[in-house]
Amino acid sequence: MAEAEEPARRRGPYAKSAERRQQIVDEAYRVFATRGYHGSSLREIAAAAGIGLSTLQHHFGGKEELLLAVLARRDEWGGRAVDDLPFPDAIVAQARRNEGIPGLIALYSILAAEATSPEHPGHEYFLGRYAGMQASYEREFATLAATGRLRDGVDPALAAATVVALWEGIQLQWLYTPERIDAAAALRGYLDLVLIGGTPAER
């Protein structure tokens, strides 16, 4: 029995450390979603997590490292439950899901705007994200065109760019008036215009 208990005791501190890191990331997520990266401080995040600044710095080397952890957390929360859906149903489902995750859209919108500056630690993340979305959606629209589901005259690259722009803009409007804006419905409406067969998953 002692041999079985010994590994569990050794794992204890690591488990607590992982829990503490996750707590810090969750609080940083909420602070960044409210005040942005530049408008917040490590001391503020530590206070929100109920720990001292030195404890936070024990787990994260600096504010930039914490931001990257928050962005990874955002991707984890934002990507669940829609990975198995086909394009374009996944886009509409993702937009619907985003509205139900507290702070997700605010965090994304605030940090995306801040990160337009090349000096921002999140710049490369968003640059890569936009490029990846554009390339992925363009491939998907091209596949739909090859199977006769994209309406004549619709350019896959332009359709991809339009989806990204519409999604960004409609989510920003949703932050102002969530009771009036339905981002998923707006995306579905555009997709119904350019696709033959529409988006059956949301019907």
Short mmCIF file of C-alpha atoms in Angstrom, two decimals:
data_model
loop_
_atom_site.label_atom_id
_atom_site.label_comp_id
_atom_site.label_asym_id
_atom_site.label_seq_id
_atom_site.Cartn_x
_atom_site.Cartn_y
_atom_site.Cartn_z
CA MET A 1 0.00 0.00 0.00
CA ALA A 2 2.84 2.37 0.82
CA GLU A 3 4.30 1.91 -2.65
CA ALA A 4 0.95 2.82 -4.24
CA GLU A 5 0.53 5.89 -2.06
CA GLU A 6 4.02 7.28 -2.69
CA PRO A 7 3.44 8.25 -6.39
CA ALA A 8 0.16 9.90 -5.40
CA ARG A 9 1.99 12.01 -2.82
CA ARG A 10 4.59 13.00 -5.40
CA ARG A 11 1.88 14.04 -7.83
CA GLY A 12 0.15 16.20 -5.24
CA PRO A 13 2.27 19.37 -5.58
CA TYR A 14 2.17 19.15 -9.36
CA ALA A 15 -1.60 18.86 -9.36
CA LYS A 16 -1.90 21.86 -7.05
CA SER A 17 0.50 23.83 -9.22
CA ALA A 18 -1.54 23.04 -12.32
CA GLU A 19 -4.74 24.08 -10.55
CA ARG A 20 -3.14 27.35 -9.44
CA ARG A 21 -1.93 28.08 -12.98
CA GLN A 22 -5.42 27.42 -14.32
CA GLN A 23 -6.94 29.72 -11.70
CA ILE A 24 -4.55 32.49 -12.71
CA VAL A 25 -5.32 32.01 -16.40
CA ASP A 26 -9.06 32.09 -15.74
CA GLU A 27 -8.79 35.34 -13.77
CA ALA A 28 -6.50 36.88 -16.39
CA TYR A 29 -9.05 35.88 -19.01
CA ARG A 30 -11.74 37.84 -17.19
CA VAL A 31 -9.51 40.86 -16.58
CA PHE A 32 -8.25 41.01 -20.20
CA ALA A 33 -11.85 40.65 -21.45
CA THR A 34 -12.79 43.73 -19.41
CA ARG A 35 -9.72 45.96 -19.51
CA GLY A 36 -7.63 44.60 -22.37
CA TYR A 37 -3.96 43.73 -22.22
CA HIS A 38 -2.60 47.26 -21.93
CA GLY A 39 -5.24 48.37 -19.43
CA SER A 40 -4.54 45.61 -16.92
CA SER A 41 -1.66 44.65 -14.66
CA LEU A 42 -0.23 41.51 -13.14
CA ARG A 43 -0.92 42.93 -9.70
CA GLU A 44 -4.60 43.37 -10.61
CA ILE A 45 -4.80 39.80 -11.93
CA ALA A 46 -3.07 38.44 -8.82
CA ALA A 47 -5.56 40.27 -6.60
CA ALA A 48 -8.47 38.87 -8.62
CA ALA A 49 -7.03 35.38 -8.14
CA GLY A 50 -6.62 35.98 -4.40
CA ILE A 51 -2.85 35.51 -4.46
CA GLY A 52 0.22 37.69 -4.13
CA LEU A 53 2.12 39.08 -7.10
CA SER A 54 5.13 36.92 -6.29
CA THR A 55 2.98 33.78 -6.42
CA LEU A 56 1.67 34.75 -9.85
CA GLN A 57 5.20 35.42 -11.07
CA HIS A 58 6.27 32.01 -9.78
CA HIS A 59 3.86 30.43 -12.26
CA PHE A 60 4.21 32.89 -15.15
CA GLY A 61 7.39 34.67 -16.14
CA GLY A 62 5.58 37.81 -17.20
CA LYS A 63 2.46 39.40 -18.60
CA GLU A 64 3.23 38.30 -22.16
CA GLU A 65 3.48 34.65 -21.15
CA LEU A 66 0.18 34.96 -19.32
CA LEU A 67 -1.48 36.53 -22.36
CA LEU A 68 -0.42 33.61 -24.54
CA ALA A 69 -1.84 31.20 -21.97
CA VAL A 70 -5.12 33.13 -22.01
CA LEU A 71 -5.28 32.99 -25.81
CA ALA A 72 -4.68 29.24 -25.67
CA ARG A 73 -7.49 28.98 -23.12
CA ARG A 74 -9.72 31.02 -25.42
CA ASP A 75 -9.05 28.62 -28.28
CA GLU A 76 -9.78 25.66 -26.03
CA TRP A 77 -13.14 27.02 -24.90
CA GLY A 78 -14.10 28.40 -28.30
CA GLY A 79 -13.31 25.26 -30.27
CA ARG A 80 -15.25 22.64 -28.36
CA ALA A 81 -18.34 20.86 -29.68
CA VAL A 82 -18.11 22.10 -33.28
CA ASP A 83 -15.03 20.30 -34.57
CA ASP A 84 -17.07 17.40 -35.93
CA LEU A 85 -19.46 19.59 -37.91
CA PRO A 86 -18.87 20.06 -41.63
CA PHE A 87 -18.21 23.44 -43.19
CA PRO A 88 -20.18 25.72 -43.31
CA ASP A 89 -22.38 24.39 -40.49
CA ALA A 90 -19.44 24.68 -38.09
CA ILE A 91 -19.19 28.45 -38.66
CA VAL A 92 -22.81 29.06 -37.70
CA ALA A 93 -22.60 26.68 -34.74
CA GLN A 94 -19.38 28.32 -33.54
CA ALA A 95 -20.93 31.77 -33.65
CA ARG A 96 -23.88 30.50 -31.65
CA ARG A 97 -21.56 28.86 -29.13
CA ASN A 98 -19.41 31.97 -28.77
CA GLU A 99 -22.39 33.99 -27.58
CA GLY A 100 -22.93 31.54 -24.75
CA ILE A 101 -19.38 31.64 -23.33
CA PRO A 102 -19.04 34.56 -20.89
CA GLY A 103 -16.37 37.04 -21.95
CA LEU A 104 -15.24 35.12 -25.03
CA ILE A 105 -16.34 37.66 -27.63
CA ALA A 106 -15.24 40.62 -25.51
CA LEU A 107 -11.81 39.10 -24.97
CA TYR A 108 -11.34 38.38 -28.65
CA SER A 109 -12.59 41.77 -29.83
CA ILE A 110 -10.51 43.80 -27.36
CA LEU A 111 -7.29 41.88 -27.91
CA ALA A 112 -7.69 41.70 -31.69
CA ALA A 113 -8.00 45.49 -31.83
CA GLU A 114 -5.00 46.03 -29.54
CA ALA A 115 -2.87 43.50 -31.41
CA THR A 116 -2.90 45.41 -34.70
CA SER A 117 0.32 46.97 -33.42
CA PRO A 118 3.34 44.79 -34.32
CA GLU A 119 4.73 45.48 -30.84
CA HIS A 120 1.75 43.83 -29.14
CA PRO A 121 2.61 40.35 -27.78
CA GLY A 122 -0.56 38.97 -29.36
CA HIS A 123 0.20 40.35 -32.84
CA GLU A 124 1.64 37.14 -34.28
CA TYR A 125 -1.20 35.10 -32.81
CA PHE A 126 -3.89 37.18 -34.51
CA LEU A 127 -1.90 37.56 -37.71
CA GLY A 128 -1.61 33.81 -37.95
CA ARG A 129 -5.22 33.28 -36.95
CA TYR A 130 -6.59 35.57 -39.65
CA ALA A 131 -4.32 34.05 -42.29
CA GLY A 132 -5.35 30.56 -41.21
CA MET A 133 -9.05 31.38 -41.29
CA GLN A 134 -8.78 32.95 -44.72
CA ALA A 135 -6.86 30.01 -46.17
CA SER A 136 -9.11 27.40 -44.55
CA TYR A 137 -12.38 29.04 -45.61
CA GLU A 138 -11.09 29.65 -49.12
CA ARG A 139 -10.28 25.95 -49.48
CA GLU A 140 -13.72 25.02 -48.18
CA PHE A 141 -15.51 27.37 -50.57
CA ALA A 142 -13.38 26.08 -53.44
CA THR A 143 -14.42 22.53 -52.55
CA LEU A 144 -18.06 23.57 -52.48
CA ALA A 145 -17.59 25.23 -55.88
CA ALA A 146 -16.14 21.99 -57.27
CA THR A 147 -19.19 20.06 -56.06
CA GLY A 148 -21.65 22.59 -57.46
CA ARG A 149 -22.74 24.06 -54.14
CA LEU A 150 -21.23 27.55 -54.58
CA ARG A 151 -23.35 29.89 -56.67
CA ASP A 152 -22.00 30.96 -60.05
CA GLY A 153 -19.84 34.08 -59.95
CA VAL A 154 -18.90 33.75 -56.26
CA ASP A 155 -15.12 33.84 -55.79
CA PRO A 156 -13.97 31.46 -53.00
CA ALA A 157 -11.28 33.89 -51.79
CA LEU A 158 -13.71 36.80 -51.61
CA ALA A 159 -16.36 34.65 -49.93
CA ALA A 160 -13.80 33.60 -47.32
CA ALA A 161 -12.75 37.19 -46.63
CA THR A 162 -16.41 38.22 -46.38
CA VAL A 163 -17.19 35.55 -43.81
CA VAL A 164 -14.25 36.64 -41.65
CA ALA A 165 -15.19 40.32 -41.92
CA LEU A 166 -18.88 39.68 -41.26
CA TRP A 167 -18.15 37.50 -38.28
CA GLU A 168 -15.80 40.06 -36.73
CA GLY A 169 -18.18 42.94 -37.32
CA ILE A 170 -21.39 41.27 -36.21
CA GLN A 171 -19.81 40.02 -32.99
CA LEU A 172 -18.67 43.54 -32.21
CA GLN A 173 -22.23 44.79 -32.71
CA TRP A 174 -23.45 41.96 -30.48
CA LEU A 175 -21.30 43.32 -27.64
CA TYR A 176 -23.24 46.59 -27.83
CA THR A 177 -26.75 45.16 -28.19
CA PRO A 178 -26.82 41.41 -27.56
CA GLU A 179 -30.59 41.50 -27.26
CA ARG A 180 -30.91 42.73 -30.86
CA ILE A 181 -28.02 41.06 -32.69
CA ASP A 182 -27.89 37.40 -33.70
CA ALA A 183 -24.42 36.75 -35.09
CA ALA A 184 -25.19 33.16 -36.05
CA ALA A 185 -28.29 34.23 -38.00
CA ALA A 186 -26.30 36.92 -39.84
CA LEU A 187 -23.65 34.41 -40.88
CA ARG A 188 -26.28 31.90 -41.88
CA GLY A 189 -27.98 34.57 -43.98
CA TYR A 190 -24.80 35.31 -45.92
CA LEU A 191 -24.00 31.64 -46.43
CA ASP A 192 -27.52 31.04 -47.71
CA LEU A 193 -26.92 33.75 -50.30
CA VAL A 194 -23.76 32.22 -51.73
CA LEU A 195 -24.43 28.52 -51.28
CA ILE A 196 -26.82 26.21 -53.05
CA GLY A 197 -28.48 24.20 -50.31
CA GLY A 198 -27.77 26.67 -47.50
CA THR A 199 -26.73 25.67 -44.00
CA PRO A 200 -28.96 22.76 -42.99
CA ALA A 201 -27.51 22.30 -39.49
CA GLU A 202 -29.18 25.53 -38.29
CA ARG A 203 -32.53 25.01 -39.99
#
